Amino acid sequence: MLSSKFQPVSTVHLKLEGSGPVFGQWITWTDQDMPGRRTEHGREVSLGSYLESERLICQRYSYDSCEVGTLPNQTWVNGTGPIAAFTTGPNGGTLSYLPGQRISACTCPGKDHPGLDFTVGQAAPEIDMVEAQIAIAEGEGQVSAARQLAPFDDYYQFDNSTRYATIYDKDLTYDNTYLGSTTQQSASGLTTVPSNIYYDQNGESKQFTMFAIEYLVFPDDRDNAYITWWADNKTSWTLHSGGMGPNERTEISRRLIPEEPMTMVMNLHTYVG
């Protein structure tokens, strides 16, 4: 029997604002589920997805299990564990300040749920195709290609072993040392990009280049799912589903490669530093 599969591909051709080694503007291009996009623009979404204390409470989750990972702060109902939830966050403290997955696989029969099956979790997963930044010491432009996760691994460390994470050119791409915070975990690769794709770079500039993501999803065979990113017309890295597998220390299950419809979002921010 063949498993059903989804294989979305998003491709853009961009030239980046400013110049490679100069701070100023931060451009991002993201694939995000519709509830996250609608909430991000300040409009309440049905079935409990809304802004709380100016945070996206629905975002980051891509989770389909009914256990502690869906609960506030990733702690048991009585608030006494797991130990990793209190000791593996920033400075050895709290791991997660998320208020819990609003539309989870723990939905009770008869309660509001947007899907066909109340036992299926839903949220607003996010895949970042391009987040432009600066490597200060090197004076070079870089892009981050990331999968934002919730719930979190201890110390926010996903499994980036070569079994689950493939970097295709280590002279250009490497693991991002930023792994997350109390509101998100990030599985991210950083890729150096050439100066001629920046609009204000001296000399030959203003060149368009391709960035892309492809993610392959098998809802009936989740072990074979993956996400691959491209930067500057080259394959940069691949994250396989096993890199976001179960974590015994935080007592959570697999975080999924998104299986929900996604929309493309472009942001341009002004950087103040």
Short mmCIF file of N, CA and C in Angstrom, two decimals, residues 29-34 36-37 58-62 123-129 145-150 187 256-259 262-263:
data_model
loop_
_atom_site.label_atom_id
_atom_site.label_comp_id
_atom_site.label_asym_id
_atom_site.label_seq_id
_atom_site.Cartn_x
_atom_site.Cartn_y
_atom_site.Cartn_z
N TRP A 29 11.50 35.74 4.70
CA TRP A 29 10.50 35.11 3.83
C TRP A 29 10.16 33.78 4.47
N THR A 30 8.90 33.58 4.82
CA THR A 30 8.49 32.49 5.67
C THR A 30 7.29 31.76 5.09
N ASP A 31 7.26 30.44 5.29
CA ASP A 31 6.03 29.68 5.07
C ASP A 31 5.39 29.44 6.43
N GLN A 32 4.12 29.80 6.56
CA GLN A 32 3.45 29.67 7.84
C GLN A 32 2.01 29.23 7.63
N ASP A 33 1.51 28.43 8.58
CA ASP A 33 0.12 27.99 8.52
C ASP A 33 -0.80 29.21 8.63
N MET A 34 -1.99 29.10 8.07
CA MET A 34 -2.92 30.23 8.02
C MET A 34 -3.27 30.79 9.39
N GLY A 36 -1.51 31.11 12.05
CA GLY A 36 -0.42 31.97 12.50
C GLY A 36 -0.36 33.27 11.75
N ARG A 37 -0.58 33.24 10.43
CA ARG A 37 -0.54 34.46 9.65
C ARG A 37 -1.68 35.39 10.05
N CYS A 58 -0.32 30.48 19.33
CA CYS A 58 -0.58 29.31 18.49
C CYS A 58 0.65 28.93 17.69
N GLN A 59 1.54 29.87 17.50
CA GLN A 59 2.68 29.66 16.62
C GLN A 59 3.66 28.64 17.21
N ARG A 60 4.52 28.09 16.34
CA ARG A 60 5.62 27.17 16.68
C ARG A 60 5.16 25.73 16.79
N TYR A 61 4.00 25.45 17.37
CA TYR A 61 3.59 24.06 17.53
C TYR A 61 3.35 23.39 16.19
N SER A 62 3.85 22.18 16.08
CA SER A 62 3.48 21.27 14.99
C SER A 62 3.50 19.90 15.63
N ALA A 123 -1.94 23.69 14.85
CA ALA A 123 -1.33 24.90 15.36
C ALA A 123 -0.95 25.78 14.19
N ALA A 124 0.18 26.47 14.30
CA ALA A 124 0.63 27.37 13.23
C ALA A 124 2.12 27.16 13.00
N PRO A 125 2.50 26.04 12.40
CA PRO A 125 3.92 25.77 12.19
C PRO A 125 4.56 26.80 11.27
N GLU A 126 5.86 26.95 11.40
CA GLU A 126 6.60 27.95 10.63
C GLU A 126 7.90 27.37 10.09
N ILE A 127 8.18 27.64 8.83
CA ILE A 127 9.46 27.31 8.20
C ILE A 127 10.01 28.61 7.62
N ASP A 128 11.19 29.01 8.05
CA ASP A 128 11.82 30.23 7.55
C ASP A 128 12.71 29.90 6.36
N MET A 129 12.37 30.44 5.20
CA MET A 129 13.19 30.25 4.01
C MET A 129 14.41 31.17 4.03
N ALA A 145 18.21 29.70 7.59
CA ALA A 145 17.12 28.85 7.09
C ALA A 145 16.72 27.94 8.24
N ALA A 146 15.48 28.06 8.71
CA ALA A 146 15.15 27.48 10.00
C ALA A 146 13.77 26.85 10.03
N ARG A 147 13.63 25.91 10.93
CA ARG A 147 12.34 25.34 11.31
C ARG A 147 12.12 25.70 12.77
N GLN A 148 11.06 26.46 13.05
CA GLN A 148 10.74 26.84 14.43
C GLN A 148 9.88 25.75 15.05
N LEU A 149 10.20 25.40 16.31
CA LEU A 149 9.58 24.22 16.93
C LEU A 149 8.91 24.55 18.25
N ALA A 150 7.91 23.78 18.58
CA ALA A 150 7.35 23.67 19.92
C ALA A 150 6.56 22.36 19.95
N ALA A 187 15.67 25.11 14.81
CA ALA A 187 16.63 24.25 14.11
C ALA A 187 17.05 25.01 12.86
N LEU A 256 6.40 17.53 14.26
CA LEU A 256 6.16 17.10 12.89
C LEU A 256 6.72 18.08 11.86
N ILE A 257 7.15 17.54 10.72
CA ILE A 257 7.26 18.37 9.52
C ILE A 257 5.82 18.78 9.19
N PRO A 258 5.55 20.07 8.95
CA PRO A 258 4.16 20.53 8.82
C PRO A 258 3.34 19.74 7.81
N GLU A 259 2.16 19.33 8.24
CA GLU A 259 1.24 18.59 7.39
C GLU A 259 0.01 19.42 7.03
N MET A 262 0.04 25.79 4.07
CA MET A 262 0.89 26.90 4.50
C MET A 262 0.70 28.07 3.54
N THR A 263 1.03 29.25 4.02
CA THR A 263 1.01 30.44 3.18
C THR A 263 2.37 31.11 3.26
#
